[in-house]
Amino acid sequence: MTQQHALKDQTLQPHEVQTILLIASRILSYPEAIDEMVETISESIDEQIDDPELKKELTRATQPLFVLPARDLRELYVNTFDLKSKLGLYLTAHEFGDSPKRGAALIKLQKIVNQTGFEREGEELADYIPMLLELLAVAPELREDTRLYRRLAVAMQFMIDNIAMENPYGEILRVLTRHIFPEPTEEDIKEIEFNREEADLEELPFPMMYQ
């Protein structure tokens, strides 16, 4: 299928799609160089987004995070995306829990990443959602992969369903579902529910490491 079928908001220009994905990737990554992140994202919204309403929407989605003190933002991030919660940032964990199928899915994702020539930074697994968002941003050919879009769409919807309404991280997830990822079909959701096993997150050998 083509990008036309994969991308939800057909009014977006390609550079706007890329910008939204990169902003979401940065927001959903651990907040380290916060001042640099705020400056980069603010400039991206101002310079790369053409639609005035979308500019406002992205500003509303990011500013509540940007005004938090650095320590509070980091604490909020860790508490929100802790692996023990239903908001973990690993795609195959949402899909398979601790099923043995997760290992095979990780290998397939790693192969997709390698084929694009994308150079990963850090030691995160190939299913780390912020990395996959960045990958979709810089590898336009993957934005034609409706299967990967659907998988991420289900994960995003699952996270939105489980994040507290007052949590400011929720809005960037909602931006992604409004503009980038298609609404999950009943079939997609049932497939995930069928594959997922209840994960004993205490025993997962993939801890998030923060410094």
PDB file of C-alpha atoms in Angstrom:
ATOM      1  CA  MET A   1       0.000   0.000   0.000  1.00  0.00           C
ATOM      2  CA  THR A   2       1.030   3.595  -0.424  1.00  0.00           C
ATOM      3  CA  GLN A   3       1.546   6.397   2.038  1.00  0.00           C
ATOM      4  CA  GLN A   4      -1.882   7.692   1.104  1.00  0.00           C
ATOM      5  CA  HIS A   5      -3.461   4.689   2.777  1.00  0.00           C
ATOM      6  CA  ALA A   6      -1.078   4.659   5.760  1.00  0.00           C
ATOM      7  CA  LEU A   7      -1.057   8.309   6.796  1.00  0.00           C
ATOM      8  CA  LYS A   8      -4.181   9.463   8.624  1.00  0.00           C
ATOM      9  CA  ASP A   9      -4.140  13.201   7.860  1.00  0.00           C
ATOM     10  CA  GLN A  10      -3.894  13.580   4.100  1.00  0.00           C
ATOM     11  CA  THR A  11      -3.641  17.381   4.333  1.00  0.00           C
ATOM     12  CA  LEU A  12      -0.155  17.242   5.838  1.00  0.00           C
ATOM     13  CA  GLN A  13       2.864  18.085   3.737  1.00  0.00           C
ATOM     14  CA  PRO A  14       5.745  15.547   3.838  1.00  0.00           C
ATOM     15  CA  HIS A  15       7.946  17.915   5.863  1.00  0.00           C
ATOM     16  CA  GLU A  16       5.125  18.381   8.375  1.00  0.00           C
ATOM     17  CA  VAL A  17       4.784  14.606   8.783  1.00  0.00           C
ATOM     18  CA  GLN A  18       8.512  14.365   9.375  1.00  0.00           C
ATOM     19  CA  THR A  19       8.447  17.237  11.862  1.00  0.00           C
ATOM     20  CA  ILE A  20       5.595  15.772  13.927  1.00  0.00           C
ATOM     21  CA  LEU A  21       7.329  12.393  14.084  1.00  0.00           C
ATOM     22  CA  LEU A  22      10.657  13.941  15.123  1.00  0.00           C
ATOM     23  CA  ILE A  23       9.011  16.121  17.771  1.00  0.00           C
ATOM     24  CA  ALA A  24       7.145  13.119  19.202  1.00  0.00           C
ATOM     25  CA  SER A  25      10.337  11.058  19.170  1.00  0.00           C
ATOM     26  CA  ARG A  26      12.177  13.742  21.120  1.00  0.00           C
ATOM     27  CA  ILE A  27       9.335  14.309  23.590  1.00  0.00           C
ATOM     28  CA  LEU A  28       8.969  10.576  24.296  1.00  0.00           C
ATOM     29  CA  SER A  29      12.710  10.116  24.829  1.00  0.00           C
ATOM     30  CA  TYR A  30      14.238  10.601  28.256  1.00  0.00           C
ATOM     31  CA  PRO A  31      14.618  14.378  28.847  1.00  0.00           C
ATOM     32  CA  GLU A  32      18.337  14.999  29.178  1.00  0.00           C
ATOM     33  CA  ALA A  33      19.463  18.222  27.438  1.00  0.00           C
ATOM     34  CA  ILE A  34      16.151  19.907  28.214  1.00  0.00           C
ATOM     35  CA  ASP A  35      17.011  23.488  27.212  1.00  0.00           C
ATOM     36  CA  GLU A  36      18.297  22.262  23.855  1.00  0.00           C
ATOM     37  CA  MET A  37      15.207  20.089  23.394  1.00  0.00           C
ATOM     38  CA  VAL A  38      12.851  22.997  24.088  1.00  0.00           C
ATOM     39  CA  GLU A  39      14.718  25.279  21.679  1.00  0.00           C
ATOM     40  CA  THR A  40      14.899  22.674  18.916  1.00  0.00           C
ATOM     41  CA  ILE A  41      11.233  21.697  19.145  1.00  0.00           C
ATOM     42  CA  SER A  42      10.033  25.308  19.345  1.00  0.00           C
ATOM     43  CA  GLU A  43      12.065  26.191  16.237  1.00  0.00           C
ATOM     44  CA  SER A  44      10.765  23.125  14.410  1.00  0.00           C
ATOM     45  CA  ILE A  45       7.150  24.089  15.094  1.00  0.00           C
ATOM     46  CA  ASP A  46       7.779  27.671  14.009  1.00  0.00           C
ATOM     47  CA  GLU A  47       9.790  26.888  10.871  1.00  0.00           C
ATOM     48  CA  GLN A  48       8.554  23.511   9.617  1.00  0.00           C
ATOM     49  CA  ILE A  49       4.801  23.585  10.270  1.00  0.00           C
ATOM     50  CA  ASP A  50       2.814  25.567   7.697  1.00  0.00           C
ATOM     51  CA  ASP A  51      -0.732  25.178   9.014  1.00  0.00           C
ATOM     52  CA  PRO A  52      -1.410  27.823  11.717  1.00  0.00           C
ATOM     53  CA  GLU A  53      -3.872  25.558  13.540  1.00  0.00           C
ATOM     54  CA  LEU A  54      -1.375  22.709  13.623  1.00  0.00           C
ATOM     55  CA  LYS A  55       1.255  25.112  14.994  1.00  0.00           C
ATOM     56  CA  LYS A  56      -1.133  25.974  17.837  1.00  0.00           C
ATOM     57  CA  GLU A  57      -1.944  22.307  18.451  1.00  0.00           C
ATOM     58  CA  LEU A  58       1.711  21.308  18.697  1.00  0.00           C
ATOM     59  CA  THR A  59       2.453  24.266  20.956  1.00  0.00           C
ATOM     60  CA  ARG A  60      -0.422  23.259  23.260  1.00  0.00           C
ATOM     61  CA  ALA A  61       0.918  19.686  23.300  1.00  0.00           C
ATOM     62  CA  THR A  62       4.472  20.647  24.233  1.00  0.00           C
ATOM     63  CA  GLN A  63       4.314  23.770  26.411  1.00  0.00           C
ATOM     64  CA  PRO A  64       2.882  22.064  29.548  1.00  0.00           C
ATOM     65  CA  LEU A  65       5.997  19.866  29.548  1.00  0.00           C
ATOM     66  CA  PHE A  66       8.405  22.681  28.760  1.00  0.00           C
ATOM     67  CA  VAL A  67       7.339  24.828  31.706  1.00  0.00           C
ATOM     68  CA  LEU A  68       8.117  22.101  34.257  1.00  0.00           C
ATOM     69  CA  PRO A  69      11.395  22.320  36.196  1.00  0.00           C
ATOM     70  CA  ALA A  70      13.970  19.851  34.852  1.00  0.00           C
ATOM     71  CA  ARG A  71      13.815  17.612  37.910  1.00  0.00           C
ATOM     72  CA  ASP A  72      10.009  17.484  37.819  1.00  0.00           C
ATOM     73  CA  LEU A  73       9.984  16.699  34.091  1.00  0.00           C
ATOM     74  CA  ARG A  74      12.414  13.812  34.522  1.00  0.00           C
ATOM     75  CA  GLU A  75      10.447  12.451  37.460  1.00  0.00           C
ATOM     76  CA  LEU A  76       7.203  12.689  35.496  1.00  0.00           C
ATOM     77  CA  TYR A  77       8.795  10.908  32.532  1.00  0.00           C
ATOM     78  CA  VAL A  78      10.106   7.998  34.600  1.00  0.00           C
ATOM     79  CA  ASN A  79       6.844   7.631  36.517  1.00  0.00           C
ATOM     80  CA  THR A  80       4.781   7.774  33.305  1.00  0.00           C
ATOM     81  CA  PHE A  81       6.752   5.366  31.155  1.00  0.00           C
ATOM     82  CA  ASP A  82       7.941   2.927  33.795  1.00  0.00           C
ATOM     83  CA  LEU A  83       8.042  -0.622  32.442  1.00  0.00           C
ATOM     84  CA  LYS A  84       5.765  -1.743  35.247  1.00  0.00           C
ATOM     85  CA  SER A  85       3.002   0.490  33.882  1.00  0.00           C
ATOM     86  CA  LYS A  86       0.872   0.021  30.764  1.00  0.00           C
ATOM     87  CA  LEU A  87       2.721   2.903  29.145  1.00  0.00           C
ATOM     88  CA  GLY A  88       6.039   1.228  28.440  1.00  0.00           C
ATOM     89  CA  LEU A  89       7.802   2.480  25.328  1.00  0.00           C
ATOM     90  CA  TYR A  90       8.546  -0.903  23.730  1.00  0.00           C
ATOM     91  CA  LEU A  91       6.300  -1.908  20.847  1.00  0.00           C
ATOM     92  CA  THR A  92       6.637  -5.677  21.069  1.00  0.00           C
ATOM     93  CA  ALA A  93       6.003  -5.606  24.826  1.00  0.00           C
ATOM     94  CA  HIS A  94       2.587  -4.124  24.047  1.00  0.00           C
ATOM     95  CA  GLU A  95       2.038  -6.730  21.351  1.00  0.00           C
ATOM     96  CA  PHE A  96       3.335  -9.906  22.953  1.00  0.00           C
ATOM     97  CA  GLY A  97       3.970  -9.294  26.646  1.00  0.00           C
ATOM     98  CA  ASP A  98       6.524 -11.878  27.725  1.00  0.00           C
ATOM     99  CA  SER A  99       5.566 -14.363  25.004  1.00  0.00           C
ATOM    100  CA  PRO A 100       8.458 -16.097  23.207  1.00  0.00           C
ATOM    101  CA  LYS A 101       7.064 -14.494  20.038  1.00  0.00           C
ATOM    102  CA  ARG A 102       8.529 -11.203  21.217  1.00  0.00           C
ATOM    103  CA  GLY A 103      12.071 -12.316  20.432  1.00  0.00           C
ATOM    104  CA  ALA A 104      11.222 -13.139  16.823  1.00  0.00           C
ATOM    105  CA  ALA A 105       9.382  -9.818  16.443  1.00  0.00           C
ATOM    106  CA  LEU A 106      12.427  -7.947  17.746  1.00  0.00           C
ATOM    107  CA  ILE A 107      14.664  -9.686  15.210  1.00  0.00           C
ATOM    108  CA  LYS A 108      12.334  -8.710  12.363  1.00  0.00           C
ATOM    109  CA  LEU A 109      12.254  -5.085  13.521  1.00  0.00           C
ATOM    110  CA  GLN A 110      16.032  -5.034  13.786  1.00  0.00           C
ATOM    111  CA  LYS A 111      16.248  -6.277  10.208  1.00  0.00           C
ATOM    112  CA  ILE A 112      13.928  -3.471   9.062  1.00  0.00           C
ATOM    113  CA  VAL A 113      16.107  -0.913  10.861  1.00  0.00           C
ATOM    114  CA  ASN A 114      19.311  -2.307   9.372  1.00  0.00           C
ATOM    115  CA  GLN A 115      17.891  -2.312   5.842  1.00  0.00           C
ATOM    116  CA  THR A 116      17.259   1.430   6.005  1.00  0.00           C
ATOM    117  CA  GLY A 117      20.839   2.161   7.017  1.00  0.00           C
ATOM    118  CA  PHE A 118      19.529   3.979  10.083  1.00  0.00           C
ATOM    119  CA  GLU A 119      22.189   4.314  12.767  1.00  0.00           C
ATOM    120  CA  ARG A 120      20.755   3.873  16.222  1.00  0.00           C
ATOM    121  CA  GLU A 121      22.176   5.803  19.135  1.00  0.00           C
ATOM    122  CA  GLY A 122      22.374   4.270  22.566  1.00  0.00           C
ATOM    123  CA  GLU A 123      21.555   0.703  23.484  1.00  0.00           C
ATOM    124  CA  GLU A 124      17.784   0.642  23.260  1.00  0.00           C
ATOM    125  CA  LEU A 125      16.024  -2.336  21.708  1.00  0.00           C
ATOM    126  CA  ALA A 126      14.820  -2.204  18.116  1.00  0.00           C
ATOM    127  CA  ASP A 127      11.203  -1.831  19.277  1.00  0.00           C
ATOM    128  CA  TYR A 128      11.817   1.354  21.296  1.00  0.00           C
ATOM    129  CA  ILE A 129       8.928   3.553  20.187  1.00  0.00           C
ATOM    130  CA  PRO A 130      10.786   6.920  20.140  1.00  0.00           C
ATOM    131  CA  MET A 131      13.414   5.332  17.884  1.00  0.00           C
ATOM    132  CA  LEU A 132      10.744   3.895  15.584  1.00  0.00           C
ATOM    133  CA  LEU A 133       9.127   7.329  15.294  1.00  0.00           C
ATOM    134  CA  GLU A 134      12.470   8.825  14.318  1.00  0.00           C
ATOM    135  CA  LEU A 135      13.008   5.991  11.863  1.00  0.00           C
ATOM    136  CA  LEU A 136       9.660   6.710  10.192  1.00  0.00           C
ATOM    137  CA  ALA A 137      10.620  10.381  10.008  1.00  0.00           C
ATOM    138  CA  VAL A 138      13.965   9.886   8.291  1.00  0.00           C
ATOM    139  CA  ALA A 139      13.076   6.867   6.158  1.00  0.00           C
ATOM    140  CA  PRO A 140      10.081   7.946   4.002  1.00  0.00           C
ATOM    141  CA  GLU A 141       9.933   4.543   2.327  1.00  0.00           C
ATOM    142  CA  LEU A 142       8.876   3.036   5.667  1.00  0.00           C
ATOM    143  CA  ARG A 143       5.957   5.436   5.838  1.00  0.00           C
ATOM    144  CA  GLU A 144       4.482   3.298   3.071  1.00  0.00           C
ATOM    145  CA  ASP A 145       4.521   0.272   5.380  1.00  0.00           C
ATOM    146  CA  THR A 146       0.933   0.247   6.592  1.00  0.00           C
ATOM    147  CA  ARG A 147       1.642  -2.805   8.747  1.00  0.00           C
ATOM    148  CA  LEU A 148       4.180  -0.914  10.854  1.00  0.00           C
ATOM    149  CA  TYR A 149       1.798   2.056  10.992  1.00  0.00           C
ATOM    150  CA  ARG A 150      -1.041  -0.160  12.203  1.00  0.00           C
ATOM    151  CA  ARG A 151       1.124  -1.771  14.864  1.00  0.00           C
ATOM    152  CA  LEU A 152       2.188   1.609  16.204  1.00  0.00           C
ATOM    153  CA  ALA A 153      -1.393   2.873  15.954  1.00  0.00           C
ATOM    154  CA  VAL A 154      -2.618   0.105  18.258  1.00  0.00           C
ATOM    155  CA  ALA A 155       0.187   0.774  20.743  1.00  0.00           C
ATOM    156  CA  MET A 156      -0.554   4.522  20.728  1.00  0.00           C
ATOM    157  CA  GLN A 157      -4.258   3.923  21.300  1.00  0.00           C
ATOM    158  CA  PHE A 158      -3.500   1.501  24.136  1.00  0.00           C
ATOM    159  CA  MET A 159      -1.237   4.111  25.765  1.00  0.00           C
ATOM    160  CA  ILE A 160      -3.858   6.861  25.366  1.00  0.00           C
ATOM    161  CA  ASP A 161      -6.476   4.597  26.945  1.00  0.00           C
ATOM    162  CA  ASN A 162      -4.231   4.082  29.971  1.00  0.00           C
ATOM    163  CA  ILE A 163      -2.608   7.482  30.532  1.00  0.00           C
ATOM    164  CA  ALA A 164      -4.196   9.807  33.086  1.00  0.00           C
ATOM    165  CA  MET A 165      -6.118  12.659  31.470  1.00  0.00           C
ATOM    166  CA  GLU A 166      -4.146  15.223  33.471  1.00  0.00           C
ATOM    167  CA  ASN A 167      -0.771  13.783  32.412  1.00  0.00           C
ATOM    168  CA  PRO A 168       0.792  16.320  29.978  1.00  0.00           C
ATOM    169  CA  TYR A 169       2.492  13.527  28.024  1.00  0.00           C
ATOM    170  CA  GLY A 170      -0.919  12.392  26.818  1.00  0.00           C
ATOM    171  CA  GLU A 171      -1.361  15.256  24.387  1.00  0.00           C
ATOM    172  CA  ILE A 172       1.596  14.365  22.144  1.00  0.00           C
ATOM    173  CA  LEU A 173       0.177  10.838  21.903  1.00  0.00           C
ATOM    174  CA  ARG A 174      -3.165  12.305  20.868  1.00  0.00           C
ATOM    175  CA  VAL A 175      -1.466  14.477  18.232  1.00  0.00           C
ATOM    176  CA  LEU A 176       0.011  11.305  16.730  1.00  0.00           C
ATOM    177  CA  THR A 177      -3.367   9.573  16.604  1.00  0.00           C
ATOM    178  CA  ARG A 178      -5.108  12.643  15.166  1.00  0.00           C
ATOM    179  CA  HIS A 179      -2.639  13.249  12.353  1.00  0.00           C
ATOM    180  CA  ILE A 180      -0.201  10.388  11.772  1.00  0.00           C
ATOM    181  CA  PHE A 181      -1.495   6.958  12.681  1.00  0.00           C
ATOM    182  CA  PRO A 182      -4.764   5.460  11.430  1.00  0.00           C
ATOM    183  CA  GLU A 183      -7.451   4.453  13.873  1.00  0.00           C
ATOM    184  CA  PRO A 184      -6.860   0.823  14.858  1.00  0.00           C
ATOM    185  CA  THR A 185      -9.351  -1.598  13.392  1.00  0.00           C
ATOM    186  CA  GLU A 186     -11.181  -4.117  15.527  1.00  0.00           C
ATOM    187  CA  GLU A 187      -9.172  -6.813  13.767  1.00  0.00           C
ATOM    188  CA  ASP A 188      -5.864  -5.126  14.658  1.00  0.00           C
ATOM    189  CA  ILE A 189      -6.862  -4.837  18.308  1.00  0.00           C
ATOM    190  CA  LYS A 190      -8.049  -8.434  18.506  1.00  0.00           C
ATOM    191  CA  GLU A 191      -4.798  -9.650  16.984  1.00  0.00           C
ATOM    192  CA  ILE A 192      -2.792  -7.835  19.668  1.00  0.00           C
ATOM    193  CA  GLU A 193      -5.047  -9.139  22.435  1.00  0.00           C
ATOM    194  CA  PHE A 194      -4.687 -12.663  21.079  1.00  0.00           C
ATOM    195  CA  ASN A 195      -0.886 -12.469  20.941  1.00  0.00           C
ATOM    196  CA  ARG A 196      -0.304 -10.683  24.222  1.00  0.00           C
ATOM    197  CA  GLU A 197       0.302 -12.745  27.307  1.00  0.00           C
ATOM    198  CA  GLU A 198       0.185 -11.263  30.767  1.00  0.00           C
ATOM    199  CA  ALA A 199       3.729 -10.022  31.235  1.00  0.00           C
ATOM    200  CA  ASP A 200       5.460 -10.437  34.558  1.00  0.00           C
ATOM    201  CA  LEU A 201       7.226  -7.106  34.245  1.00  0.00           C
ATOM    202  CA  GLU A 202       9.280  -7.770  37.361  1.00  0.00           C
ATOM    203  CA  GLU A 203      11.215 -10.400  35.408  1.00  0.00           C
ATOM    204  CA  LEU A 204      11.628  -8.619  32.067  1.00  0.00           C
ATOM    205  CA  PRO A 205      15.353  -8.551  31.222  1.00  0.00           C
ATOM    206  CA  PHE A 206      15.059  -5.160  29.490  1.00  0.00           C
ATOM    207  CA  PRO A 207      15.177  -2.468  32.186  1.00  0.00           C
ATOM    208  CA  MET A 208      15.174   1.232  31.322  1.00  0.00           C
ATOM    209  CA  MET A 209      18.435   2.724  32.484  1.00  0.00           C
ATOM    210  CA  TYR A 210      18.568   6.377  33.431  1.00  0.00           C
ATOM    211  CA  GLN A 211      21.481   8.427  34.617  1.00  0.00           C
TER     212      GLN A 211
END
